[in-house]
Coordinates of C-alpha atoms in Angstrom, one line a residue:
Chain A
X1 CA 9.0 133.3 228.4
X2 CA 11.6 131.8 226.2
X3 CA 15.2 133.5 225.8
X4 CA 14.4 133.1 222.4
X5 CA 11.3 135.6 222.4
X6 CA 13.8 138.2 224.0
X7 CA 15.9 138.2 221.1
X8 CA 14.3 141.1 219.0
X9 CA 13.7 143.1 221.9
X10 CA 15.3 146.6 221.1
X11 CA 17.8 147.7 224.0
X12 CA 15.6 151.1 224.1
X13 CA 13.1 148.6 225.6
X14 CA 15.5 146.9 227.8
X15 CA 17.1 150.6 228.7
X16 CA 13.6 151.3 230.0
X17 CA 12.6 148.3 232.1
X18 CA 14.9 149.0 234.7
X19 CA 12.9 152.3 235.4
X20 CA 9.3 150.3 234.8
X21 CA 10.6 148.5 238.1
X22 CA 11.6 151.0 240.2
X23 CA 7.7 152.8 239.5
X24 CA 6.1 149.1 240.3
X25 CA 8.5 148.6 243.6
X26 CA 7.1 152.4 244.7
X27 CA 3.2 151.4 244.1
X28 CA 4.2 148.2 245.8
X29 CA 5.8 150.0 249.3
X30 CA 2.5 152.3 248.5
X31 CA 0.4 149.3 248.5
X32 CA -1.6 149.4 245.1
X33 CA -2.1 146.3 243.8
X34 CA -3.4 147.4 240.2
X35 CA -2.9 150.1 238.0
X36 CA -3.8 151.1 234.2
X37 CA -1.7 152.1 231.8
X38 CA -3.2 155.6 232.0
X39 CA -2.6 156.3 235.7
X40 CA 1.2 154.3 235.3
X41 CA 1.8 156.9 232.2
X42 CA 0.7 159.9 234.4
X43 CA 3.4 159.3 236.9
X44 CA 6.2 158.2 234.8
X45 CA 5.8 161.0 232.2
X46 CA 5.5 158.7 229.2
X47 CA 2.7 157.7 226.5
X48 CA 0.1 155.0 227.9
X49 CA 0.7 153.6 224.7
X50 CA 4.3 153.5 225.1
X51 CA 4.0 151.6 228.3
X52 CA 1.1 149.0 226.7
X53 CA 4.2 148.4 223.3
X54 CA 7.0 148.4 226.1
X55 CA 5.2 145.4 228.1
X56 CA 4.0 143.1 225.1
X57 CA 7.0 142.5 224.6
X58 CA 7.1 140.3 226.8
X59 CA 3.8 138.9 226.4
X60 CA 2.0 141.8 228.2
X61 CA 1.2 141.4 231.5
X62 CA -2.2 143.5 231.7
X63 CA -5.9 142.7 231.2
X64 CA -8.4 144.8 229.4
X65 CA -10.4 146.9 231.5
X66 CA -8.5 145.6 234.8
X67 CA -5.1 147.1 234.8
X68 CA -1.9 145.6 235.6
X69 CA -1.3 143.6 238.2
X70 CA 1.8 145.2 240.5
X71 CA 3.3 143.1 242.3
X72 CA 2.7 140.4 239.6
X73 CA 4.5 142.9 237.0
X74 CA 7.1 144.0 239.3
X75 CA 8.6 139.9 240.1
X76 CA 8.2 139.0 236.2
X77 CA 10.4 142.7 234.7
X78 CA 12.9 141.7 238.0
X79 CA 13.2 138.0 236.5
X80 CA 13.4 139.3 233.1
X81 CA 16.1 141.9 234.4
X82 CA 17.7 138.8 236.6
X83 CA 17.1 140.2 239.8
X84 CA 15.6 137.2 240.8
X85 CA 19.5 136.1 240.9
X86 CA 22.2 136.5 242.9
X87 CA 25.2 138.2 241.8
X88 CA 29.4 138.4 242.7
X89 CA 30.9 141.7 242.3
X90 CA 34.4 143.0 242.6
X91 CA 35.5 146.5 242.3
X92 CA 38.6 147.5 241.0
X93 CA 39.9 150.8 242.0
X94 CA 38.9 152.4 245.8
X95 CA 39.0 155.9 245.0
X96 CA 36.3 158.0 245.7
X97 CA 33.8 156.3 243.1
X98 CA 34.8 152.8 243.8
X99 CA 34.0 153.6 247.6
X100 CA 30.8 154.9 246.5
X101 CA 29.6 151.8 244.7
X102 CA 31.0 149.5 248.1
X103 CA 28.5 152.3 249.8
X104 CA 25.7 151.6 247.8
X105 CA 23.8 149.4 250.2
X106 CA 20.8 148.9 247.8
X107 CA 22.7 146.9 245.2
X108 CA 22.7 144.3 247.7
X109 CA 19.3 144.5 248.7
X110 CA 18.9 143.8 244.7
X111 CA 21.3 140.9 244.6
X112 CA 24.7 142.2 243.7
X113 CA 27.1 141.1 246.3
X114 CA 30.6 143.2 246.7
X115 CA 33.3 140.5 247.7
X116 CA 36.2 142.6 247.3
X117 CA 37.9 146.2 246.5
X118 CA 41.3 146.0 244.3
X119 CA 43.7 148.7 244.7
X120 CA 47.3 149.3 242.9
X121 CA 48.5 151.5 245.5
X122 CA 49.7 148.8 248.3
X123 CA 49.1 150.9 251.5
X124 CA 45.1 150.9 251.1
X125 CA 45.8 147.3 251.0
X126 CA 44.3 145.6 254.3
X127 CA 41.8 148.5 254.7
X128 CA 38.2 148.0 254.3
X129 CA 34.8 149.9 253.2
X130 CA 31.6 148.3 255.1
X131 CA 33.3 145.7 255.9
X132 CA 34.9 144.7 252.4
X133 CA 38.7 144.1 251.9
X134 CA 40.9 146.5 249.9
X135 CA 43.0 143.6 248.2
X136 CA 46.5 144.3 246.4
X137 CA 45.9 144.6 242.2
X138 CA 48.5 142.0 242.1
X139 CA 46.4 139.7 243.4
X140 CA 43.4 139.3 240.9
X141 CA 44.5 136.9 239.2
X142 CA 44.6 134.4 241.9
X143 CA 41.6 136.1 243.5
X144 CA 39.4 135.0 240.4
X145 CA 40.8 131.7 240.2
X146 CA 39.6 130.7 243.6
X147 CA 36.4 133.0 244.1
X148 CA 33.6 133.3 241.7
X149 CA 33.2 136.7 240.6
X150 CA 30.1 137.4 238.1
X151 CA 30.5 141.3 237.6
X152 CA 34.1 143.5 237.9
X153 CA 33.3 147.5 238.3
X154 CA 36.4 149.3 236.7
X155 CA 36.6 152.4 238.4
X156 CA 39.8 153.6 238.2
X157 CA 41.6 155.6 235.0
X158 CA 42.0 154.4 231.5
X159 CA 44.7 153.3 231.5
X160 CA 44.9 151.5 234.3
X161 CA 41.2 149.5 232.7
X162 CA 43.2 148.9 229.4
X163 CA 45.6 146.7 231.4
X164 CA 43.1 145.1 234.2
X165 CA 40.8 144.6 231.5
X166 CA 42.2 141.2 230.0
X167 CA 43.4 139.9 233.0
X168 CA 39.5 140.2 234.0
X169 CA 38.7 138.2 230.9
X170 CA 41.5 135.5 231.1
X171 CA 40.3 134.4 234.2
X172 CA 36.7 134.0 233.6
X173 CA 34.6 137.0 234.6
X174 CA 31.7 137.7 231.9
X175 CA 30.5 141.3 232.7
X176 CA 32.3 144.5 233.2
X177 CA 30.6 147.6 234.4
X178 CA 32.9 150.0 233.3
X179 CA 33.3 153.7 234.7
X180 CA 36.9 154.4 233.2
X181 CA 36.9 156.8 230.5
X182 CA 37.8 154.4 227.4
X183 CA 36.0 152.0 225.5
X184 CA 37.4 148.3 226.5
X185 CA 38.3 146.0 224.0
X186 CA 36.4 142.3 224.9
X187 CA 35.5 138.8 223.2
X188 CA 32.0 138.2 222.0
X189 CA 30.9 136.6 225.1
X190 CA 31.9 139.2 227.8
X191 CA 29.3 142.0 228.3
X192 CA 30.1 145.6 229.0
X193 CA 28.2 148.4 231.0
X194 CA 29.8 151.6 230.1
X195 CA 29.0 154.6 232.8
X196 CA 31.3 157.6 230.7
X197 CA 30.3 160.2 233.3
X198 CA 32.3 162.9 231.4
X199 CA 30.1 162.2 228.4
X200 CA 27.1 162.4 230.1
X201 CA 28.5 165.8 231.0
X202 CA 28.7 167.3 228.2
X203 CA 25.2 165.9 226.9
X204 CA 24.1 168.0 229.6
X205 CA 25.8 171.1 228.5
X206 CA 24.6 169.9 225.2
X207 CA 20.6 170.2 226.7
X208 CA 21.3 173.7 228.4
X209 CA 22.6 175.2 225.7
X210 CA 20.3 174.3 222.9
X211 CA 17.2 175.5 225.6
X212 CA 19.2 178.7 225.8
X213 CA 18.9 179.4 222.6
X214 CA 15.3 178.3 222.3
Chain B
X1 CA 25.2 177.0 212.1
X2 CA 21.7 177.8 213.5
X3 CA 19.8 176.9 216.2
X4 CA 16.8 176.0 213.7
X5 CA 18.8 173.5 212.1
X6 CA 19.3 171.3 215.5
X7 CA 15.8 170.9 216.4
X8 CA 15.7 168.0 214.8
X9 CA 18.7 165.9 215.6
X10 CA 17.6 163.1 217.3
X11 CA 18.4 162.2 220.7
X12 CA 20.3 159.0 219.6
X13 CA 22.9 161.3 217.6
X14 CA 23.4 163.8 220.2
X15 CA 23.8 160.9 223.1
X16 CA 26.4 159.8 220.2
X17 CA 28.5 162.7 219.6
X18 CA 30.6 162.7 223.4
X19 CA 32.1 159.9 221.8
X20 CA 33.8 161.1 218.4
X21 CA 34.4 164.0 220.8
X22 CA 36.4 161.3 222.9
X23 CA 37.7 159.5 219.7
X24 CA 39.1 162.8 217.7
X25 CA 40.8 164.2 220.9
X26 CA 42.7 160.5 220.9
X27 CA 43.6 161.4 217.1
X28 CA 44.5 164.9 218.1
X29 CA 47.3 163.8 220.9
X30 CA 48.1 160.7 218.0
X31 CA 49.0 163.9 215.8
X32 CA 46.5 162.6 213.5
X33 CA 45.6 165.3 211.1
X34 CA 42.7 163.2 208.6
X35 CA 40.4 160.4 209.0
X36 CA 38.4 158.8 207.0
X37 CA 34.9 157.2 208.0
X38 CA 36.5 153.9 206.8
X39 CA 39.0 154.2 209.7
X40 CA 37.1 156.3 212.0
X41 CA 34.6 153.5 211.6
X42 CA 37.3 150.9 212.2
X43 CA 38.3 152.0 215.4
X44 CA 35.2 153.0 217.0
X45 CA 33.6 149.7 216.2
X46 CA 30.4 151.3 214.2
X47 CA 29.4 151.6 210.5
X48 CA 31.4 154.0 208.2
X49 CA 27.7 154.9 207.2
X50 CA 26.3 155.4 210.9
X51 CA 29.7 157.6 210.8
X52 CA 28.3 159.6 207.7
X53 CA 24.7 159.9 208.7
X54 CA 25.5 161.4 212.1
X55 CA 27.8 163.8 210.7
X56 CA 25.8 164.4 208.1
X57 CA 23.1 166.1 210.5
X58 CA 25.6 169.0 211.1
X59 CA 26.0 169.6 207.6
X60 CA 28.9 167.0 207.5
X61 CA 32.7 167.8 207.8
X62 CA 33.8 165.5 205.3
X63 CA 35.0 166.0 201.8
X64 CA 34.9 163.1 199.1
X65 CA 38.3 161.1 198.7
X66 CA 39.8 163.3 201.9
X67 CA 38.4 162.1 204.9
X68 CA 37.5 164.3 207.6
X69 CA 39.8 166.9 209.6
X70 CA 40.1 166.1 212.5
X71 CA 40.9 169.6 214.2
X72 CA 38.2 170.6 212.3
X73 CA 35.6 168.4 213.3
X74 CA 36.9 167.9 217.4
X75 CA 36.3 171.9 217.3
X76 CA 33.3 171.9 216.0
X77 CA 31.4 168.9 217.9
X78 CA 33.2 170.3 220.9
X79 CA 31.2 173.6 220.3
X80 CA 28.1 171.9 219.5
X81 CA 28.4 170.2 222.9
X82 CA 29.1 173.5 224.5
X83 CA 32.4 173.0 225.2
X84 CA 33.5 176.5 223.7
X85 CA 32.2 177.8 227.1
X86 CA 32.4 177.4 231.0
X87 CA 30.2 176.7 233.2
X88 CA 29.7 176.6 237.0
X89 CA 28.9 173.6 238.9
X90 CA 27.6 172.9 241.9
X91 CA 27.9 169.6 244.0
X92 CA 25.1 168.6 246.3
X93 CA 26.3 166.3 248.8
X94 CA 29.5 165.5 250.0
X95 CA 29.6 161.9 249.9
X96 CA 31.8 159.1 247.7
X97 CA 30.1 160.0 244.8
X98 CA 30.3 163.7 245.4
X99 CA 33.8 163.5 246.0
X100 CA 34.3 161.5 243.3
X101 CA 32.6 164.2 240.6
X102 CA 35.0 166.8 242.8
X103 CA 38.1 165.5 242.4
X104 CA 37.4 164.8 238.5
X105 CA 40.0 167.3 237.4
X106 CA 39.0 166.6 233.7
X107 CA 35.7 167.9 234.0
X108 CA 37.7 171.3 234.7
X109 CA 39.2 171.1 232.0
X110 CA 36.4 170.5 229.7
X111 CA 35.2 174.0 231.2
X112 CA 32.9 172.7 234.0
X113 CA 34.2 174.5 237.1
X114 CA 33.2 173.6 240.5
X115 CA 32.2 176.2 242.8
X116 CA 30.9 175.0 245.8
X117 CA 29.9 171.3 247.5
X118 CA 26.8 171.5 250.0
X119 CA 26.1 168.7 252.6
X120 CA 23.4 168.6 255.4
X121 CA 26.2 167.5 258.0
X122 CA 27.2 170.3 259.6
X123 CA 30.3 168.8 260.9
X124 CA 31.5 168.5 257.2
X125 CA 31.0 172.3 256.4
X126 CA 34.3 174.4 256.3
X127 CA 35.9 171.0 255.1
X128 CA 37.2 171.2 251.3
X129 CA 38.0 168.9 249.0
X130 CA 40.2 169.5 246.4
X131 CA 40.4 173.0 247.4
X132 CA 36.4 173.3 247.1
X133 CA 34.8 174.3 250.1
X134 CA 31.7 172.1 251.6
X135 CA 29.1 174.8 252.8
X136 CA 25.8 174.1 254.6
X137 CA 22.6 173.2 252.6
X138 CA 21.3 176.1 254.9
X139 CA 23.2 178.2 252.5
X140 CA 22.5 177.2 249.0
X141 CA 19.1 179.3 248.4
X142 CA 21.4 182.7 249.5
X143 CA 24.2 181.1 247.8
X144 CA 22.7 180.8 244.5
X145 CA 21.6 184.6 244.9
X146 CA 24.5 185.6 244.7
X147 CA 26.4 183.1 242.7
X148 CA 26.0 182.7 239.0
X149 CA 25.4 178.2 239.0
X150 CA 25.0 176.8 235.7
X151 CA 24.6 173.6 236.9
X152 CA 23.9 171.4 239.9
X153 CA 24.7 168.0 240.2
X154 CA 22.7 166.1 242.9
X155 CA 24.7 163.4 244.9
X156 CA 22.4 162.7 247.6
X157 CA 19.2 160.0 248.7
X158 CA 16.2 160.8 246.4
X159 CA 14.1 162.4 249.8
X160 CA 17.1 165.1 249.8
X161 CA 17.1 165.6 245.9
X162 CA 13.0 166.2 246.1
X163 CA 13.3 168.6 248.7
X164 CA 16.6 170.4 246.9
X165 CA 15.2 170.3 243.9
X166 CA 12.7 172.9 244.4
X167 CA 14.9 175.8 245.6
X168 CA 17.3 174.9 243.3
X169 CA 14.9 175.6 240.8
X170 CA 13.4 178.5 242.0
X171 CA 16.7 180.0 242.4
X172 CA 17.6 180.3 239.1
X173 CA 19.6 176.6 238.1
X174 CA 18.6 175.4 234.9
X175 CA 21.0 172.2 234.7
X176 CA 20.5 169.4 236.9
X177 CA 22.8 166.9 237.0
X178 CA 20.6 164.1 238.9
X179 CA 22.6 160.5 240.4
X180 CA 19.1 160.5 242.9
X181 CA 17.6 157.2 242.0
X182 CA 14.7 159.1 241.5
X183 CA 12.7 161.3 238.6
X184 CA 12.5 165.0 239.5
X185 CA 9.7 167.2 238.6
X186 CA 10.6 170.4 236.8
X187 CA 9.5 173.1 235.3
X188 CA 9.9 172.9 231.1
X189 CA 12.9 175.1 230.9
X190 CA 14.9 173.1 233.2
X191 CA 17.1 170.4 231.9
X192 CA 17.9 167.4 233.8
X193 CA 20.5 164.4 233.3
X194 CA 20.1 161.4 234.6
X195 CA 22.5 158.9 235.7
X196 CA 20.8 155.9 237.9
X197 CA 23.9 153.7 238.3
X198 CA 21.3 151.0 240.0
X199 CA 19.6 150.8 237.1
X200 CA 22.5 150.9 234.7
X201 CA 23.6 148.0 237.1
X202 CA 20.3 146.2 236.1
X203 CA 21.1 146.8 232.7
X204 CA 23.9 145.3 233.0
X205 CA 22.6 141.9 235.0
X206 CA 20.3 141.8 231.7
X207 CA 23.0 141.5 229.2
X208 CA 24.3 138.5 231.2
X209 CA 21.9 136.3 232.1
X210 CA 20.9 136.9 228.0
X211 CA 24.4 136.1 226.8
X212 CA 24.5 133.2 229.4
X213 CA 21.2 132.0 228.0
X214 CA 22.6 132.0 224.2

């Protein structure tokens, strides 16, 4: 597949995939090696013919009559997703959330490789979580000089991301997955994740009280 | 405005509206007291007539040649949300991330109240965080007897969330909050959020290798 065929692929698709490959990875640990689009629609909840639009996308990856091909489907959404890559990540900000992302062993198992914690507050400095170094804020600059860093997690407040945020850019680093509550201001060629928990919050209040009512 | 006339938002404004929430409370503290979808537009980076439409489904705030009020309209999308009321929350596991959602202080404000954080570890139980006490899982069917829990928010592996799932369910929750990187099955007058960080991480991995490809 060309980059050029994924251009007019809607992000709804692309928000989906991700969930595609978790479903394939469990049939894989279950060891099926093919499935149809009617028994993969059964356990994900969503149309058959969702799932058949969804994959030809990307050329479709299914036969007639034969189902798809797991494990084949599963390495081919991962390349398309870039898991077949390595990545660097810092995080910036070791409160409670930051820690939690240090914690999550699996996004190594997938690729994503945290090389360092940054911290304002100069007392965490020297500490670690699994192993990682809480580094002092003032030191990012240099840090990204010297050490290639591919993704920077923001979790720490606002305003705090509103200042760490170009300093991120200046020196190099291309995507941001960011948890503080703002919207960050970045040139064309620097992608952002937001994760505005607060927001998804109140979408949830949002969903309880509209079935209230129903 | 009436129930009837929601049914048909779509998802896409709904998953929109947390965000002029965010935006008008900004112009609030700015003492801004009008807006128009020109400038509303300008600063949030989408169309003046995305900004229409979506306001438009709640029988628009707007007035021709005025520009929205912006009191006016934070109230309103704010009651839309739910925000006009409070809820109780629940925390299921006391990990990072559980800490994390704890010690949010601005989800308390927003109304969301914490009640309770439940952990399998019994050496954690009788711990507090934030002045929230950490009970054992053991607990959390009587708990929820006799508590009124608008909401539980599940911060723990997805083989804990499938087995909590269920009694949270059958005792009486109908708001799930769900960071288990995994789908849970319930029943239709149940509402669950999702928030699978690995996946938003994979998202995210996506966007870059695309823009590095361009």
């Amino acid at each position: 597949m060309s980059a050029t065929d994924e251009r007019h692929i809607s992000k709804a698709v692309i928000s989906r995939l991700p969930r595609y490959y978790r479903y394939l990875g469990e049939l894989l640990t279950e060891k099926v090696e093919r499935i149809s689009s009617n028994e993969l629609s059964r356990r994900m909840h969503v149309t058959a013919s969702q799932i058949r639009q969804d994959l030809n996308n990307f050329g479709g990856f299914g036969q007639q009559g034969y189902g798809y091909n797991v494990k084949y489907l599963h390495t081919e959404i991962g390349k398309i997703l870039g898991l077949d890559q390595t990545y660097t990540m810092i995080i910036i900000g070791s409160g409670n959330l930051g820690r939690a992302l240090a914690n999550y062993v699996l996004f190594e198992k997938r690729g994503f490789k945290v090389t360092a914690i940054f911290d304002v507050n100069e007392d965490l400095c020297g500490q670690e979580v699994r192993g990682i170094p809480i580094r002092n804020s003032k030191e990012l600059a240099e840090f990204l000089d010297s050490n290639k860093v591919d993704i920077a997690a923001l979790t720490l407040p606002s305003s705090g991301a509103k200042v760490i945020c170009p300093v991120l850019v200046a020196h190099g680093v291309k995507a941001i997955w960011n948890f503080a509550h703002t919207d960050l201001d970045v040139p064309e060629d620097v992608v952002v994740k937001n994760v505005h928990l607060s927001e998804s919050l109140m979408e949830l209040s949002y969903m309880l009280n509209r079935q209230r009512r129903e």
